[in-house]
């Protein structure tokens, strides 16, 4: 599969043909990509042996698969329904248990890194390797890549849809966008953000036509799967209500606290502060993104649209830090374009700080009830890293195959991560 954006850029600049396999530049690009994929796989493969993961949703999906496909009682693991992924997990689990499920997720996550690399290929970013490693070795991405959770399946579909849109194909963006919705209905927000941003990057009648087709196919085809959720819910829209916990969890103060605090954990506090400092210092480069032209402009606008769409959904439901992974992926693309003329050493420093978050994190606050907080207190200290915590929880859950087992094991856990 050749780079969609690479071919779009070639067409825009009158460059004939695709990358030749004998091209030494292509060889260097492939070796550079391996410098991302090999460390990711070396870390990820052992994690695939640690059960289905620490997220309770993984076990709800196992229960729903058994109920739907063995007992014949259509069941949603949670709202709004994850029918396609639940079927996939059910089949993989029957084939090879947790290892098969996790290895499939790892394969999809590897493809995410590959397609994201190709997506930004037309732009000469000198520190693309450390930036992509900031995603590959991000603890939240590693946890999502090696467990029975659906985040990266939807992310891959979003990336390929954006690639197709950059190539200005009329139907493929909508088809892949629909696939993103089949895995996670919330993907409609980044997809609509991308479509709207691509139109704004060069508003004309032709762009409006293609954007409208893509968005219409995405919504109608992607939404068709949720007729099943509508029927299971008693032919009403109650399936669109999120499982957000009791009302006392969502006072204005707690909502604002989650909106502001949880994103700090995506990169970790040190990496977030370092990245924010670079954005301030290089603000002229960041502001220059709106002045880009051609294929580069479309790439930047699409990436910004995805990030904005993810952010808008997160403002409504700031529940899981992992919800922000698509914004991180496309945000790194924007950061790479803006900083392409800067010394690569800054990318490696950022990567080091991100990797540190796997082992140890700087904690600023502590909830009264981990996982279902109704209040929080200031608690500045060093705490075990996200991946360290995830591995500890996963080891405690090895052998679990149901949500009831997850509940029983977690009841004795000293901590709960959300």
mmCIF file of C-alpha atoms in Angstrom:
data_model
loop_
_atom_site.group_PDB
_atom_site.id
_atom_site.type_symbol
_atom_site.label_atom_id
_atom_site.label_comp_id
_atom_site.label_asym_id
_atom_site.label_seq_id
_atom_site.Cartn_x
_atom_site.Cartn_y
_atom_site.Cartn_z
ATOM 1 C CA UNK A 1 0.000 0.000 0.000
ATOM 2 C CA UNK A 2 1.716 3.173 -1.166
ATOM 3 C CA UNK A 3 1.404 6.478 0.584
ATOM 4 C CA UNK A 4 -1.827 8.243 -0.302
ATOM 5 C CA UNK A 5 -0.483 11.613 0.701
ATOM 6 C CA UNK A 6 2.788 10.866 -1.054
ATOM 7 C CA UNK A 7 0.916 10.305 -4.313
ATOM 8 C CA UNK A 8 -1.177 13.406 -3.727
ATOM 9 C CA UNK A 9 1.955 15.486 -3.245
ATOM 10 C CA UNK A 10 3.520 13.941 -6.336
ATOM 11 C CA UNK A 11 0.495 14.869 -8.392
ATOM 12 C CA UNK A 12 0.466 18.393 -7.009
ATOM 13 C CA UNK A 13 4.114 18.955 -7.951
ATOM 14 C CA UNK A 14 4.082 17.069 -11.229
ATOM 15 C CA UNK A 15 6.327 14.284 -10.049
ATOM 16 C CA UNK A 16 5.786 11.170 -12.116
ATOM 17 C CA UNK A 17 5.641 7.688 -10.656
ATOM 18 C CA UNK A 18 5.866 6.320 -7.147
ATOM 19 C CA UNK A 19 8.872 5.703 -4.936
ATOM 20 C CA UNK A 20 11.188 3.249 -6.640
ATOM 21 C CA UNK A 21 12.413 0.416 -4.545
ATOM 22 C CA UNK A 22 15.956 1.146 -5.691
ATOM 23 C CA UNK A 23 15.765 4.750 -4.505
ATOM 24 C CA UNK A 24 18.343 5.161 -1.716
ATOM 25 C CA UNK A 25 16.123 7.794 -0.077
ATOM 26 C CA UNK A 26 13.310 5.236 0.068
ATOM 27 C CA UNK A 27 15.705 2.781 1.683
ATOM 28 C CA UNK A 28 16.662 5.308 4.331
ATOM 29 C CA UNK A 29 13.000 6.041 4.980
ATOM 30 C CA UNK A 30 12.259 2.344 5.473
ATOM 31 C CA UNK A 31 15.193 1.931 7.862
ATOM 32 C CA UNK A 32 14.061 4.992 9.800
ATOM 33 C CA UNK A 33 10.559 3.535 10.103
ATOM 34 C CA UNK A 34 12.056 0.301 11.450
ATOM 35 C CA UNK A 35 13.774 2.398 14.135
ATOM 36 C CA UNK A 36 10.243 3.127 15.373
ATOM 37 C CA UNK A 37 8.590 -0.247 14.842
ATOM 38 C CA UNK A 38 11.317 -2.453 16.342
ATOM 39 C CA UNK A 39 11.398 -0.775 19.795
ATOM 40 C CA UNK A 40 7.605 -0.717 19.815
ATOM 41 C CA UNK A 41 7.363 -4.440 19.104
ATOM 42 C CA UNK A 42 10.139 -5.327 21.547
ATOM 43 C CA UNK A 43 8.160 -3.662 24.335
ATOM 44 C CA UNK A 44 4.706 -4.677 23.117
ATOM 45 C CA UNK A 45 5.133 -8.380 22.412
ATOM 46 C CA UNK A 46 5.837 -9.422 26.040
ATOM 47 C CA UNK A 47 2.851 -7.375 27.219
ATOM 48 C CA UNK A 48 0.551 -9.397 24.970
ATOM 49 C CA UNK A 49 1.057 -12.358 27.327
ATOM 50 C CA UNK A 50 -0.479 -10.542 30.301
ATOM 51 C CA UNK A 51 -4.141 -11.407 29.930
ATOM 52 C CA UNK A 52 -6.826 -9.267 28.334
ATOM 53 C CA UNK A 53 -5.699 -6.007 29.943
ATOM 54 C CA UNK A 54 -6.524 -3.877 32.951
ATOM 55 C CA UNK A 55 -9.510 -2.017 31.468
ATOM 56 C CA UNK A 56 -12.889 -3.299 32.655
ATOM 57 C CA UNK A 57 -14.293 -2.741 29.157
ATOM 58 C CA UNK A 58 -12.194 -5.648 27.884
ATOM 59 C CA UNK A 59 -14.043 -8.046 30.182
ATOM 60 C CA UNK A 60 -17.423 -6.518 29.424
ATOM 61 C CA UNK A 61 -16.713 -7.259 25.758
ATOM 62 C CA UNK A 62 -15.910 -10.883 26.549
ATOM 63 C CA UNK A 63 -19.233 -11.200 28.404
ATOM 64 C CA UNK A 64 -21.136 -9.495 25.596
ATOM 65 C CA UNK A 65 -19.571 -11.773 22.986
ATOM 66 C CA UNK A 66 -20.651 -14.884 24.856
ATOM 67 C CA UNK A 67 -24.156 -13.550 25.407
ATOM 68 C CA UNK A 68 -24.629 -12.453 21.792
ATOM 69 C CA UNK A 69 -22.923 -15.223 19.847
ATOM 70 C CA UNK A 70 -23.248 -18.266 22.140
ATOM 71 C CA UNK A 71 -26.425 -17.690 24.143
ATOM 72 C CA UNK A 72 -28.217 -15.836 21.330
ATOM 73 C CA UNK A 73 -29.097 -12.816 23.472
ATOM 74 C CA UNK A 74 -27.831 -9.633 21.715
ATOM 75 C CA UNK A 75 -25.987 -7.681 24.393
ATOM 76 C CA UNK A 76 -23.987 -4.445 24.369
ATOM 77 C CA UNK A 77 -20.814 -4.461 26.424
ATOM 78 C CA UNK A 78 -21.549 -0.780 27.067
ATOM 79 C CA UNK A 79 -23.157 2.139 25.275
ATOM 80 C CA UNK A 80 -23.414 2.984 22.429
ATOM 81 C CA UNK A 81 -22.639 -0.566 21.286
ATOM 82 C CA UNK A 82 -19.425 -2.102 19.938
ATOM 83 C CA UNK A 83 -20.900 -4.860 17.812
ATOM 84 C CA UNK A 84 -18.114 -5.220 15.260
ATOM 85 C CA UNK A 85 -15.312 -5.237 17.790
ATOM 86 C CA UNK A 86 -17.182 -7.531 20.166
ATOM 87 C CA UNK A 87 -17.573 -10.050 17.317
ATOM 88 C CA UNK A 88 -13.894 -9.723 16.445
ATOM 89 C CA UNK A 89 -12.820 -10.267 20.057
ATOM 90 C CA UNK A 90 -15.174 -13.232 20.369
ATOM 91 C CA UNK A 91 -13.707 -14.927 17.277
ATOM 92 C CA UNK A 92 -10.095 -14.222 18.202
ATOM 93 C CA UNK A 93 -10.665 -15.390 21.756
ATOM 94 C CA UNK A 94 -12.116 -18.651 20.465
ATOM 95 C CA UNK A 95 -9.103 -19.025 18.208
ATOM 96 C CA UNK A 96 -6.312 -18.380 20.690
ATOM 97 C CA UNK A 97 -7.481 -16.714 23.880
ATOM 98 C CA UNK A 98 -6.014 -13.490 25.213
ATOM 99 C CA UNK A 99 -2.783 -13.870 23.233
ATOM 100 C CA UNK A 100 -4.659 -13.962 19.906
ATOM 101 C CA UNK A 101 -6.787 -10.953 20.851
ATOM 102 C CA UNK A 102 -3.788 -8.938 22.013
ATOM 103 C CA UNK A 103 -1.553 -9.863 19.069
ATOM 104 C CA UNK A 104 -4.287 -8.706 16.692
ATOM 105 C CA UNK A 105 -4.452 -5.397 18.559
ATOM 106 C CA UNK A 106 -0.659 -5.104 18.417
ATOM 107 C CA UNK A 107 -0.742 -5.711 14.659
ATOM 108 C CA UNK A 108 -3.339 -2.973 14.181
ATOM 109 C CA UNK A 109 -1.306 -0.623 16.386
ATOM 110 C CA UNK A 110 1.806 -1.316 14.306
ATOM 111 C CA UNK A 111 -0.192 -0.403 11.215
ATOM 112 C CA UNK A 112 -1.230 2.846 12.918
ATOM 113 C CA UNK A 113 2.432 3.798 13.274
ATOM 114 C CA UNK A 114 3.163 2.793 9.673
ATOM 115 C CA UNK A 115 0.282 4.774 8.187
ATOM 116 C CA UNK A 116 0.982 7.795 10.375
ATOM 117 C CA UNK A 117 4.580 7.719 9.115
ATOM 118 C CA UNK A 118 3.372 7.627 5.513
ATOM 119 C CA UNK A 119 0.776 10.313 6.191
ATOM 120 C CA UNK A 120 3.477 12.851 7.044
ATOM 121 C CA UNK A 121 5.906 11.596 4.397
ATOM 122 C CA UNK A 122 5.577 14.556 1.977
ATOM 123 C CA UNK A 123 6.823 16.942 4.681
ATOM 124 C CA UNK A 124 10.606 16.874 5.353
ATOM 125 C CA UNK A 125 10.502 16.512 9.139
ATOM 126 C CA UNK A 126 14.030 15.996 10.406
ATOM 127 C CA UNK A 127 12.964 14.479 13.735
ATOM 128 C CA UNK A 128 10.140 12.237 12.613
ATOM 129 C CA UNK A 129 11.644 9.176 14.359
ATOM 130 C CA UNK A 130 11.637 10.576 17.928
ATOM 131 C CA UNK A 131 8.233 12.169 17.397
ATOM 132 C CA UNK A 132 6.605 8.940 16.230
ATOM 133 C CA UNK A 133 8.329 7.112 19.071
ATOM 134 C CA UNK A 134 6.583 9.573 21.403
ATOM 135 C CA UNK A 135 3.385 7.814 20.314
ATOM 136 C CA UNK A 136 4.793 4.283 19.983
ATOM 137 C CA UNK A 137 6.361 4.280 23.468
ATOM 138 C CA UNK A 138 3.660 6.364 25.108
ATOM 139 C CA UNK A 139 2.354 4.280 28.047
ATOM 140 C CA UNK A 140 -1.304 4.820 27.173
ATOM 141 C CA UNK A 141 -0.654 3.758 23.585
ATOM 142 C CA UNK A 142 1.316 0.708 24.729
ATOM 143 C CA UNK A 143 -1.499 -0.342 27.061
ATOM 144 C CA UNK A 144 -4.093 0.118 24.299
ATOM 145 C CA UNK A 145 -1.874 -1.737 21.804
ATOM 146 C CA UNK A 146 -1.497 -4.915 23.851
ATOM 147 C CA UNK A 147 -4.944 -5.559 25.298
ATOM 148 C CA UNK A 148 -8.533 -6.315 24.280
ATOM 149 C CA UNK A 149 -9.518 -2.679 23.798
ATOM 150 C CA UNK A 150 -10.698 -0.967 20.620
ATOM 151 C CA UNK A 151 -9.022 2.461 20.603
ATOM 152 C CA UNK A 152 -6.386 1.758 17.962
ATOM 153 C CA UNK A 153 -8.743 -0.040 15.588
ATOM 154 C CA UNK A 154 -10.756 3.156 15.306
ATOM 155 C CA UNK A 155 -7.586 5.267 15.126
ATOM 156 C CA UNK A 156 -6.257 3.253 12.170
ATOM 157 C CA UNK A 157 -9.514 3.757 10.269
ATOM 158 C CA UNK A 158 -9.400 7.502 10.976
ATOM 159 C CA UNK A 159 -5.827 7.764 9.673
ATOM 160 C CA UNK A 160 -6.571 5.835 6.463
ATOM 161 C CA UNK A 161 -9.714 7.907 5.913
ATOM 162 C CA UNK A 162 -7.676 11.108 6.189
ATOM 163 C CA UNK A 163 -5.114 9.662 3.768
ATOM 164 C CA UNK A 164 -7.851 8.969 1.246
ATOM 165 C CA UNK A 165 -9.292 12.444 1.719
ATOM 166 C CA UNK A 166 -5.886 14.020 1.085
ATOM 167 C CA UNK A 167 -5.788 12.086 -2.181
ATOM 168 C CA UNK A 168 -9.201 13.643 -2.950
ATOM 169 C CA UNK A 169 -10.989 10.356 -3.504
ATOM 170 C CA UNK A 170 -14.760 10.851 -3.251
ATOM 171 C CA UNK A 171 -15.876 7.590 -1.601
ATOM 172 C CA UNK A 172 -12.892 6.064 0.239
ATOM 173 C CA UNK A 173 -12.753 8.735 2.988
ATOM 174 C CA UNK A 174 -16.377 8.062 3.819
ATOM 175 C CA UNK A 175 -15.969 4.275 3.728
ATOM 176 C CA UNK A 176 -12.969 4.266 6.053
ATOM 177 C CA UNK A 177 -14.646 6.913 8.201
ATOM 178 C CA UNK A 178 -17.657 4.611 8.519
ATOM 179 C CA UNK A 179 -15.311 1.836 9.625
ATOM 180 C CA UNK A 180 -13.970 4.146 12.339
ATOM 181 C CA UNK A 181 -17.553 4.687 13.521
ATOM 182 C CA UNK A 182 -18.192 0.941 13.537
ATOM 183 C CA UNK A 183 -15.356 0.497 16.000
ATOM 184 C CA UNK A 184 -16.134 3.613 18.061
ATOM 185 C CA UNK A 185 -19.172 5.793 17.395
ATOM 186 C CA UNK A 186 -17.329 8.726 18.991
ATOM 187 C CA UNK A 187 -15.042 8.692 15.940
ATOM 188 C CA UNK A 188 -17.718 10.784 14.237
ATOM 189 C CA UNK A 189 -16.234 13.837 15.981
ATOM 190 C CA UNK A 190 -12.665 13.566 14.624
ATOM 191 C CA UNK A 191 -14.016 12.505 11.225
ATOM 192 C CA UNK A 192 -16.338 15.492 10.914
ATOM 193 C CA UNK A 193 -13.526 17.692 12.203
ATOM 194 C CA UNK A 194 -11.243 16.393 9.459
ATOM 195 C CA UNK A 195 -13.848 16.814 6.724
ATOM 196 C CA UNK A 196 -14.682 20.362 7.823
ATOM 197 C CA UNK A 197 -11.015 21.338 8.113
ATOM 198 C CA UNK A 198 -10.197 19.940 4.671
ATOM 199 C CA UNK A 199 -12.955 22.049 3.171
ATOM 200 C CA UNK A 200 -11.679 25.143 4.971
ATOM 201 C CA UNK A 201 -8.138 24.498 3.701
ATOM 202 C CA UNK A 202 -9.302 25.453 0.208
ATOM 203 C CA UNK A 203 -13.017 26.226 0.119
ATOM 204 C CA UNK A 204 -14.484 25.868 -3.347
ATOM 205 C CA UNK A 205 -17.375 24.040 -4.973
ATOM 206 C CA UNK A 206 -15.299 20.953 -5.835
ATOM 207 C CA UNK A 207 -13.960 20.683 -2.291
ATOM 208 C CA UNK A 208 -17.449 21.134 -0.846
ATOM 209 C CA UNK A 209 -18.778 18.363 -3.106
ATOM 210 C CA UNK A 210 -16.121 15.827 -2.080
ATOM 211 C CA UNK A 211 -16.323 16.772 1.575
ATOM 212 C CA UNK A 212 -20.102 16.438 1.569
ATOM 213 C CA UNK A 213 -19.924 12.997 -0.065
ATOM 214 C CA UNK A 214 -17.309 11.786 2.407
ATOM 215 C CA UNK A 215 -19.175 13.065 5.447
ATOM 216 C CA UNK A 216 -22.536 11.708 4.221
ATOM 217 C CA UNK A 217 -21.175 8.221 3.509
ATOM 218 C CA UNK A 218 -19.336 8.229 6.820
ATOM 219 C CA UNK A 219 -22.400 9.144 8.878
ATOM 220 C CA UNK A 220 -25.027 7.070 7.064
ATOM 221 C CA UNK A 221 -22.963 3.912 6.619
ATOM 222 C CA UNK A 222 -21.207 4.234 9.972
ATOM 223 C CA UNK A 223 -24.449 4.903 11.796
ATOM 224 C CA UNK A 224 -26.255 1.960 10.187
ATOM 225 C CA UNK A 225 -24.578 -0.516 12.552
ATOM 226 C CA UNK A 226 -26.163 1.191 15.535
ATOM 227 C CA UNK A 227 -29.640 0.194 14.453
ATOM 228 C CA UNK A 228 -28.814 -2.920 16.483
ATOM 229 C CA UNK A 229 -28.182 -0.760 19.560
ATOM 230 C CA UNK A 230 -31.448 1.072 18.959
ATOM 231 C CA UNK A 231 -33.353 -2.219 18.806
ATOM 232 C CA UNK A 232 -31.660 -3.730 21.876
ATOM 233 C CA UNK A 233 -32.418 -0.515 23.797
ATOM 234 C CA UNK A 234 -36.151 -0.890 23.188
ATOM 235 C CA UNK A 235 -36.258 1.191 19.993
ATOM 236 C CA UNK A 236 -35.120 4.401 21.655
ATOM 237 C CA UNK A 237 -31.948 6.455 21.820
ATOM 238 C CA UNK A 238 -30.954 5.582 25.370
ATOM 239 C CA UNK A 239 -27.903 3.788 23.971
ATOM 240 C CA UNK A 240 -26.389 7.205 23.251
ATOM 241 C CA UNK A 241 -26.141 7.952 26.970
ATOM 242 C CA UNK A 242 -22.585 7.394 28.162
ATOM 243 C CA UNK A 243 -21.738 5.256 31.188
ATOM 244 C CA UNK A 244 -20.288 8.188 33.088
ATOM 245 C CA UNK A 245 -21.008 7.176 36.659
ATOM 246 C CA UNK A 246 -23.255 8.799 39.294
ATOM 247 C CA UNK A 247 -24.053 12.514 39.227
ATOM 248 C CA UNK A 248 -21.869 13.293 42.248
ATOM 249 C CA UNK A 249 -18.851 12.465 40.098
ATOM 250 C CA UNK A 250 -19.720 15.273 37.717
ATOM 251 C CA UNK A 251 -20.033 18.444 39.720
ATOM 252 C CA UNK A 252 -18.745 21.515 37.885
ATOM 253 C CA UNK A 253 -15.544 21.364 39.916
ATOM 254 C CA UNK A 254 -14.893 17.688 39.184
ATOM 255 C CA UNK A 255 -15.696 18.101 35.502
ATOM 256 C CA UNK A 256 -13.271 20.994 35.213
ATOM 257 C CA UNK A 257 -10.664 19.106 37.198
ATOM 258 C CA UNK A 258 -10.870 16.117 34.868
ATOM 259 C CA UNK A 259 -10.785 18.322 31.758
ATOM 260 C CA UNK A 260 -7.634 20.085 32.942
ATOM 261 C CA UNK A 261 -5.810 17.348 34.838
ATOM 262 C CA UNK A 262 -6.292 14.147 32.849
ATOM 263 C CA UNK A 263 -4.738 15.483 29.605
ATOM 264 C CA UNK A 264 -1.553 16.242 31.581
ATOM 265 C CA UNK A 265 -1.173 12.499 32.002
ATOM 266 C CA UNK A 266 -1.260 11.817 28.262
ATOM 267 C CA UNK A 267 2.414 12.727 27.849
ATOM 268 C CA UNK A 268 3.173 13.061 31.547
ATOM 269 C CA UNK A 269 3.696 16.369 33.347
ATOM 270 C CA UNK A 270 7.426 16.822 32.503
ATOM 271 C CA UNK A 271 6.913 16.061 28.800
ATOM 272 C CA UNK A 272 3.795 18.250 28.646
ATOM 273 C CA UNK A 273 5.613 21.222 30.198
ATOM 274 C CA UNK A 274 8.590 20.724 27.870
ATOM 275 C CA UNK A 275 6.346 20.526 24.785
ATOM 276 C CA UNK A 276 4.394 23.592 25.917
ATOM 277 C CA UNK A 277 7.647 25.513 26.384
ATOM 278 C CA UNK A 278 8.746 24.601 22.850
ATOM 279 C CA UNK A 279 5.405 25.748 21.439
ATOM 280 C CA UNK A 280 5.805 29.119 23.188
ATOM 281 C CA UNK A 281 9.441 29.529 22.122
ATOM 282 C CA UNK A 282 8.677 28.521 18.531
ATOM 283 C CA UNK A 283 5.319 30.244 18.305
ATOM 284 C CA UNK A 284 6.180 31.865 14.968
ATOM 285 C CA UNK A 285 6.678 28.375 13.499
ATOM 286 C CA UNK A 286 3.439 27.109 15.020
ATOM 287 C CA UNK A 287 1.471 30.117 13.785
ATOM 288 C CA UNK A 288 2.995 29.581 10.360
ATOM 289 C CA UNK A 289 1.023 26.352 9.936
ATOM 290 C CA UNK A 290 -1.962 28.368 8.696
ATOM 291 C CA UNK A 291 0.213 29.845 5.934
ATOM 292 C CA UNK A 292 1.278 26.518 4.462
ATOM 293 C CA UNK A 293 0.210 25.696 0.914
ATOM 294 C CA UNK A 294 -0.714 22.743 -1.265
ATOM 295 C CA UNK A 295 -0.661 19.192 0.107
ATOM 296 C CA UNK A 296 1.118 20.368 3.244
ATOM 297 C CA UNK A 297 -1.684 22.799 4.027
ATOM 298 C CA UNK A 298 -4.320 20.108 3.596
ATOM 299 C CA UNK A 299 -2.372 17.761 5.866
ATOM 300 C CA UNK A 300 -2.079 20.397 8.590
ATOM 301 C CA UNK A 301 -5.735 21.352 8.405
ATOM 302 C CA UNK A 302 -6.884 17.710 8.472
ATOM 303 C CA UNK A 303 -4.669 16.947 11.480
ATOM 304 C CA UNK A 304 -5.957 20.017 13.302
ATOM 305 C CA UNK A 305 -9.537 19.009 12.485
ATOM 306 C CA UNK A 306 -9.064 15.538 13.956
ATOM 307 C CA UNK A 307 -7.476 16.947 17.105
ATOM 308 C CA UNK A 308 -10.244 19.532 17.490
ATOM 309 C CA UNK A 309 -12.940 16.886 17.017
ATOM 310 C CA UNK A 310 -11.378 14.648 19.659
ATOM 311 C CA UNK A 311 -11.069 17.607 22.014
ATOM 312 C CA UNK A 312 -14.712 18.596 21.605
ATOM 313 C CA UNK A 313 -15.871 15.088 22.533
ATOM 314 C CA UNK A 314 -13.467 14.970 25.463
ATOM 315 C CA UNK A 315 -14.903 18.225 26.825
ATOM 316 C CA UNK A 316 -18.237 16.436 27.051
ATOM 317 C CA UNK A 317 -16.891 13.136 28.422
ATOM 318 C CA UNK A 318 -13.484 13.585 30.105
ATOM 319 C CA UNK A 319 -13.471 10.007 31.368
ATOM 320 C CA UNK A 320 -10.466 8.130 29.964
ATOM 321 C CA UNK A 321 -7.071 9.620 29.151
ATOM 322 C CA UNK A 322 -6.846 7.129 26.279
ATOM 323 C CA UNK A 323 -9.733 8.914 24.534
ATOM 324 C CA UNK A 324 -7.123 11.518 23.578
ATOM 325 C CA UNK A 325 -4.828 9.142 21.654
ATOM 326 C CA UNK A 326 -6.090 10.287 18.198
ATOM 327 C CA UNK A 327 -5.430 13.899 19.200
ATOM 328 C CA UNK A 328 -1.921 12.912 20.283
ATOM 329 C CA UNK A 329 -1.223 11.109 16.997
ATOM 330 C CA UNK A 330 -2.328 13.990 14.791
ATOM 331 C CA UNK A 331 -0.958 16.589 17.204
ATOM 332 C CA UNK A 332 2.491 15.057 16.764
ATOM 333 C CA UNK A 333 2.086 15.478 12.991
ATOM 334 C CA UNK A 334 1.360 19.188 13.480
ATOM 335 C CA UNK A 335 4.229 19.556 15.933
ATOM 336 C CA UNK A 336 6.591 17.873 13.492
ATOM 337 C CA UNK A 337 5.591 20.149 10.609
ATOM 338 C CA UNK A 338 5.940 23.269 12.757
ATOM 339 C CA UNK A 339 9.328 22.271 14.174
ATOM 340 C CA UNK A 340 10.880 20.679 11.103
ATOM 341 C CA UNK A 341 13.650 23.281 10.900
ATOM 342 C CA UNK A 342 14.654 22.914 14.534
ATOM 343 C CA UNK A 343 17.461 20.677 15.869
ATOM 344 C CA UNK A 344 16.329 17.040 16.299
ATOM 345 C CA UNK A 345 17.822 16.929 19.805
ATOM 346 C CA UNK A 346 14.634 18.545 21.116
ATOM 347 C CA UNK A 347 12.630 15.599 19.799
ATOM 348 C CA UNK A 348 14.868 13.120 21.588
ATOM 349 C CA UNK A 349 14.577 15.052 24.854
ATOM 350 C CA UNK A 350 10.789 15.018 24.507
ATOM 351 C CA UNK A 351 10.893 11.285 23.819
ATOM 352 C CA UNK A 352 12.990 10.665 26.923
ATOM 353 C CA UNK A 353 10.452 12.484 29.064
ATOM 354 C CA UNK A 354 7.569 10.539 27.499
ATOM 355 C CA UNK A 355 9.319 7.194 28.094
ATOM 356 C CA UNK A 356 9.966 8.231 31.691
ATOM 357 C CA UNK A 357 6.197 8.318 32.203
ATOM 358 C CA UNK A 358 6.118 4.547 31.782
ATOM 359 C CA UNK A 359 8.216 4.163 34.925
ATOM 360 C CA UNK A 360 7.422 7.119 37.165
ATOM 361 C CA UNK A 361 4.985 10.039 37.046
ATOM 362 C CA UNK A 362 4.681 13.350 38.839
ATOM 363 C CA UNK A 363 1.330 13.298 40.625
ATOM 364 C CA UNK A 364 -0.353 16.585 41.492
ATOM 365 C CA UNK A 365 -3.651 15.376 42.950
ATOM 366 C CA UNK A 366 -5.268 12.272 44.393
ATOM 367 C CA UNK A 367 -8.950 11.241 44.162
ATOM 368 C CA UNK A 368 -11.066 10.259 47.128
ATOM 369 C CA UNK A 369 -12.137 7.106 45.279
ATOM 370 C CA UNK A 370 -9.800 5.942 42.493
ATOM 371 C CA UNK A 371 -11.763 5.350 39.310
ATOM 372 C CA UNK A 372 -14.976 7.016 40.559
ATOM 373 C CA UNK A 373 -13.826 10.189 42.287
ATOM 374 C CA UNK A 374 -16.309 12.683 43.686
ATOM 375 C CA UNK A 375 -13.561 14.956 45.072
ATOM 376 C CA UNK A 376 -9.805 15.285 44.997
ATOM 377 C CA UNK A 377 -7.027 16.763 47.074
ATOM 378 C CA UNK A 378 -3.623 18.210 46.239
ATOM 379 C CA UNK A 379 -1.017 15.463 46.546
ATOM 380 C CA UNK A 380 2.297 16.370 44.943
ATOM 381 C CA UNK A 381 4.568 13.336 44.794
ATOM 382 C CA UNK A 382 6.265 10.792 42.553
ATOM 383 C CA UNK A 383 4.130 7.747 41.787
ATOM 384 C CA UNK A 384 4.582 4.520 39.803
ATOM 385 C CA UNK A 385 4.423 5.128 36.057
ATOM 386 C CA UNK A 386 1.428 4.411 33.860
ATOM 387 C CA UNK A 387 2.895 1.269 32.291
ATOM 388 C CA UNK A 388 4.261 -0.001 35.607
ATOM 389 C CA UNK A 389 0.782 0.366 37.099
ATOM 390 C CA UNK A 390 -0.832 -1.223 34.063
ATOM 391 C CA UNK A 391 1.485 -4.252 34.190
ATOM 392 C CA UNK A 392 0.875 -4.677 37.925
ATOM 393 C CA UNK A 393 -2.885 -4.604 37.408
ATOM 394 C CA UNK A 394 -2.729 -6.951 34.428
ATOM 395 C CA UNK A 395 -0.679 -9.514 36.317
ATOM 396 C CA UNK A 396 -3.303 -9.465 39.084
ATOM 397 C CA UNK A 397 -5.996 -10.119 36.464
ATOM 398 C CA UNK A 398 -4.348 -13.011 34.621
ATOM 399 C CA UNK A 399 -6.867 -15.819 34.307
ATOM 400 C CA UNK A 400 -9.903 -13.514 34.398
ATOM 401 C CA UNK A 401 -12.366 -13.972 31.555
ATOM 402 C CA UNK A 402 -15.406 -12.052 32.798
ATOM 403 C CA UNK A 403 -16.424 -8.735 34.275
ATOM 404 C CA UNK A 404 -17.431 -10.391 37.541
ATOM 405 C CA UNK A 405 -13.892 -11.749 37.864
ATOM 406 C CA UNK A 406 -12.491 -8.281 37.108
ATOM 407 C CA UNK A 407 -14.673 -6.805 39.853
ATOM 408 C CA UNK A 408 -13.555 -9.411 42.364
ATOM 409 C CA UNK A 409 -9.855 -8.968 41.622
ATOM 410 C CA UNK A 410 -10.040 -5.170 41.552
ATOM 411 C CA UNK A 411 -11.843 -5.087 44.875
ATOM 412 C CA UNK A 412 -8.580 -6.159 46.476
ATOM 413 C CA UNK A 413 -6.379 -3.873 44.361
ATOM 414 C CA UNK A 414 -4.702 -0.956 46.171
ATOM 415 C CA UNK A 415 -5.303 1.368 43.271
ATOM 416 C CA UNK A 416 -7.606 1.802 40.281
ATOM 417 C CA UNK A 417 -6.535 3.594 37.173
ATOM 418 C CA UNK A 418 -8.935 5.385 34.817
#
